[in-house]
Each structure stands twice: as C-alpha cells, then as structure tokens.
CSV table of C-alpha atoms in Angstrom, one decimal:
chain,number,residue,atom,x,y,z
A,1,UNK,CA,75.8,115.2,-121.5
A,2,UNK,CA,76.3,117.8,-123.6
A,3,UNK,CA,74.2,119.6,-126.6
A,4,UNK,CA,76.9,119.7,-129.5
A,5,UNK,CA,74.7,121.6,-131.8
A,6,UNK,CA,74.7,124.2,-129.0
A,7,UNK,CA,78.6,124.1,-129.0
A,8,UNK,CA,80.5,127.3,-130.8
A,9,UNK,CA,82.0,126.2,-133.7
A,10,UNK,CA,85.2,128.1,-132.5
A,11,UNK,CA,84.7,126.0,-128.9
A,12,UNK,CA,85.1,123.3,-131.7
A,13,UNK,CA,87.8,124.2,-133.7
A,14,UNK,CA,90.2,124.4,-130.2
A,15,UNK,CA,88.9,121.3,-129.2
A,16,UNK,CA,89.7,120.0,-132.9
A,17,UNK,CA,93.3,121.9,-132.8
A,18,UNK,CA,94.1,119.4,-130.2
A,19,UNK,CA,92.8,116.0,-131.5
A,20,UNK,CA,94.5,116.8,-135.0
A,21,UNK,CA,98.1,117.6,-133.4
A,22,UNK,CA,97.9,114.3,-131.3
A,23,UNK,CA,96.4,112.1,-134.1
A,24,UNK,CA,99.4,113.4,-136.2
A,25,UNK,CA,102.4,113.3,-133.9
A,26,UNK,CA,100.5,110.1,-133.1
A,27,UNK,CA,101.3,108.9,-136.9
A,28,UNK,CA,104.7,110.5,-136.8
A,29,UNK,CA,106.4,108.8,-134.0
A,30,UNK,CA,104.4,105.4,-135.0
A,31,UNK,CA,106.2,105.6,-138.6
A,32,UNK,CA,109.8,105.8,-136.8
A,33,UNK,CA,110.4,109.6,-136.6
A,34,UNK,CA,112.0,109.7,-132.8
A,35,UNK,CA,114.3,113.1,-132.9
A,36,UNK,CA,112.3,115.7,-131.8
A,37,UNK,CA,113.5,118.5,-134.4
A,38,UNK,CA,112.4,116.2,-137.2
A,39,UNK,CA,109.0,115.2,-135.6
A,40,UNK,CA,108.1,119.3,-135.1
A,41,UNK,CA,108.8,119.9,-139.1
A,42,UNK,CA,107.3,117.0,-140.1
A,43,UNK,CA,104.2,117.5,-138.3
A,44,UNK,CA,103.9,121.4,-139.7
A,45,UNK,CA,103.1,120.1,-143.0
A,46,UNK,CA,100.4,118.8,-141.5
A,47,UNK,CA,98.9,121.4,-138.8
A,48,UNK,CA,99.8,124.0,-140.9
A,49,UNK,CA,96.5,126.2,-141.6
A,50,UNK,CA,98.3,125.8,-145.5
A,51,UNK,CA,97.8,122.0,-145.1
A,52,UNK,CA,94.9,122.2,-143.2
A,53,UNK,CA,92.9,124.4,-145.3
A,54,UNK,CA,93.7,122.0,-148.5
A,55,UNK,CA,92.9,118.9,-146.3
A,56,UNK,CA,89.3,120.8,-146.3
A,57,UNK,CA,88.9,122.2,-149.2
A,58,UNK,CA,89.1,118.9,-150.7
A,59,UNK,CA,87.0,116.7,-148.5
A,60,UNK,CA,84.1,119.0,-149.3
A,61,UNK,CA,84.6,118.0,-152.5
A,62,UNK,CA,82.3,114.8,-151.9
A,63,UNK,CA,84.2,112.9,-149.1
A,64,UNK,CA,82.1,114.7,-146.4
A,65,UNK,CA,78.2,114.4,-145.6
A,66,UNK,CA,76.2,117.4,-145.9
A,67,UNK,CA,76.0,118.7,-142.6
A,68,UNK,CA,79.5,117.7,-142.2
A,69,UNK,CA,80.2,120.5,-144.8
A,70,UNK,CA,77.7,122.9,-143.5
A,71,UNK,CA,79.7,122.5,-140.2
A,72,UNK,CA,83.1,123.4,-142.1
A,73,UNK,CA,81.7,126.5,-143.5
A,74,UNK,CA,80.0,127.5,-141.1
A,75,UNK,CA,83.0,127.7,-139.0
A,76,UNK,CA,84.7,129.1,-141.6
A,77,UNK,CA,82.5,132.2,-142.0
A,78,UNK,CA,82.4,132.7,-138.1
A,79,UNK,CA,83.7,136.1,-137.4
A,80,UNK,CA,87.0,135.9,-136.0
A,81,UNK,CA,88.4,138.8,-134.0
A,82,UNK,CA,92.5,137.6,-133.9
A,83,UNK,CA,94.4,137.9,-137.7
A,84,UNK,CA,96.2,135.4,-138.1
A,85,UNK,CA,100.4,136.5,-138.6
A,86,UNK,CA,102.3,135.0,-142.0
A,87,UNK,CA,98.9,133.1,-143.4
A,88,UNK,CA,96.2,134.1,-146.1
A,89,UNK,CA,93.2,134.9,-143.4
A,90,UNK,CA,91.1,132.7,-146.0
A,91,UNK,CA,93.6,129.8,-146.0
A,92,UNK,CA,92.9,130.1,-141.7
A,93,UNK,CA,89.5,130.4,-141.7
A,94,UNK,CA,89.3,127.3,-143.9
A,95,UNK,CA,91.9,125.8,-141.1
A,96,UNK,CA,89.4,126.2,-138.5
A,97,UNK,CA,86.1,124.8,-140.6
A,98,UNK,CA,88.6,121.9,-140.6
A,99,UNK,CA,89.8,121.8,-137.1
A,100,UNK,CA,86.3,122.8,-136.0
A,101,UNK,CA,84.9,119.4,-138.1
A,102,UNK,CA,87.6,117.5,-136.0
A,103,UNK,CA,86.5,119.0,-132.7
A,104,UNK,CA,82.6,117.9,-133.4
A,105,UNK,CA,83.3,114.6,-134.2
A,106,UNK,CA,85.6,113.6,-131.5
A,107,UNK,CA,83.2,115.2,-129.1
A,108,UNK,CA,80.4,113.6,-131.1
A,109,UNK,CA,81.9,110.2,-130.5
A,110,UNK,CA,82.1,108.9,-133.8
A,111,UNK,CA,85.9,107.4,-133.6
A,112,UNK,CA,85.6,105.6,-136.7
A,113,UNK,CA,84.3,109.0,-138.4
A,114,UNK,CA,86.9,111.1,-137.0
A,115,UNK,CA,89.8,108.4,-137.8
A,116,UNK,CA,88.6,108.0,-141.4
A,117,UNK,CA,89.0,112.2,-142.2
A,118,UNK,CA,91.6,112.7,-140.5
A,119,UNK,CA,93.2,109.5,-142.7
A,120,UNK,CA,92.1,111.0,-146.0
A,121,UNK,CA,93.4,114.3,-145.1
A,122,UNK,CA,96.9,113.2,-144.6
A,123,UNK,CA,96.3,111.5,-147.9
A,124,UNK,CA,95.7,115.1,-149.4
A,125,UNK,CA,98.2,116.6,-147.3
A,126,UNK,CA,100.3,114.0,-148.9
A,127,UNK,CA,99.1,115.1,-152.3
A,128,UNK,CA,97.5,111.9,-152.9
A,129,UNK,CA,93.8,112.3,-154.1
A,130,UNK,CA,91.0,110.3,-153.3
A,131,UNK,CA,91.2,109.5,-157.4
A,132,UNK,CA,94.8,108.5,-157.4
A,133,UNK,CA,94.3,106.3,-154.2
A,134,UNK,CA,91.4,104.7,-155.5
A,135,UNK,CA,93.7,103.9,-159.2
A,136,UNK,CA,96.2,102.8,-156.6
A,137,UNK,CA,93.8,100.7,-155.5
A,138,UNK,CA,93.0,98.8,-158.7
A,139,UNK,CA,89.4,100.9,-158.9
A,140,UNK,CA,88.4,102.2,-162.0
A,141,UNK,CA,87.7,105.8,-161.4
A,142,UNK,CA,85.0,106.3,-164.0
A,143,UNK,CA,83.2,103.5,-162.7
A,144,UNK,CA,83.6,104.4,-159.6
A,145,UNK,CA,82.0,108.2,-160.3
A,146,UNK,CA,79.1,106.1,-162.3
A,147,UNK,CA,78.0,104.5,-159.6
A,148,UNK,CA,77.8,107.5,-157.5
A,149,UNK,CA,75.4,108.9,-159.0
C-alpha cells in the first residue's frame, strides 16, 4: 500500500492529468458527442490549463476542505523546471494544483470525493457558480451563506 502523503505532488498532478481527461471524455461521449473532431474541442474547454486553473481557483473558494487546498497550492508553488508554450505559467501552475488534487484523491480512494469536484468544476468550466446552481436549485443563497457560518 502506498504512503500518499509521501507521493510528489507533480507524481500527482500526472496521475490526475489522466483521471480528468477520462472523466471528461467520459461525460462527452455519454451526452451524445460521437465524431471525434467535435469530442477533442469540446473536451479542451475543459483540460485546458485556462479551464483548469478557473475550475481551481474557484473551488478554493469554500468548496474544498483545508488540506484539500493546501494540497492545490502546494502543488501549485512546486518548482517546475518545463514552461509551459502559449499559457500564462500562473494559469499552469494553478492547472497542476488542480490535476494534482485529482491525482490524490483517486489514488486516495475517495470515488465519491473525486466525482463530486470534478462535477463542480465542469459546473465552473461551464460558468455556472456554486451560487447560481444553488438559485437554480430553489436555495436561497443568503440563507444558505448564514448557515455556514
């Protein structure tokens, strides 16, 4: 069995890179996309370090646990010796806190953890917020931020 707090975070973020692609195309071909020239652009929107890093950005915004977000920044401030080509190297190294957060818990086991950020990241990707899904819902926002704390 293995140690994943001994795990690199950017052994993680490949690991993640994987998970993420299939979960998407995954989505893709299950919502009727079945050309492969349409699946490939639809899925960049989504494994795009651009889409990625907003997924992120946002879910550390109160969606993720703690150490769920020290994971994400930690990987995000590991130093990286490749520069990433026709990106903003910030917009990447948010990517791979993401994909590295992916990567821990699928290896982690937690299925139902894993399935419920990569769900709300598409939501973002999607640009619908955790606020305008919970309007959409019927739940008073306000209230909802209340109660939170």
């Amino acid at each position: 069995m293995i140690n994943i707090d001994n795990v690199q975070t950017a052994t993680l973020a490949f690991l993640g890179d994987a998970v993420y692609e299939k979960a998407i195309r995954r989505m893709l071909v299950e919502n009727g996309l079945n050309k492969a020239d349409r699946l490939h652009r639809a899925a960049v929107k989504y494994v795009s370090a651009e889409g990625q890093s907003r997924a992120a950005a946002e879910l550390c915004k109160g969606f993720l646990t703690e150490e769920e977000v020290r994971l994400v920044k930690r990987a995000r401030n590991h130093k990286t010796t490749s520069h990433p080509r026709h990106v903003d190297p910030r917009k990447y190294k948010m990517a791979t806190g993401f994909e590295a957060l992916i990567g821990y818990l699928d290896l982690k086991g937690d299925e139902e953890r894993l399935n419920q950020v990569i769900s709300q990241s598409i939501h973002i990707i999607n640009g619908r917020s955790s606020s305008a899904q919970k309007r959409d819902a019927g739940i008073d926002t306000a209230t909802a931020d209340r109660e939170k704390e």
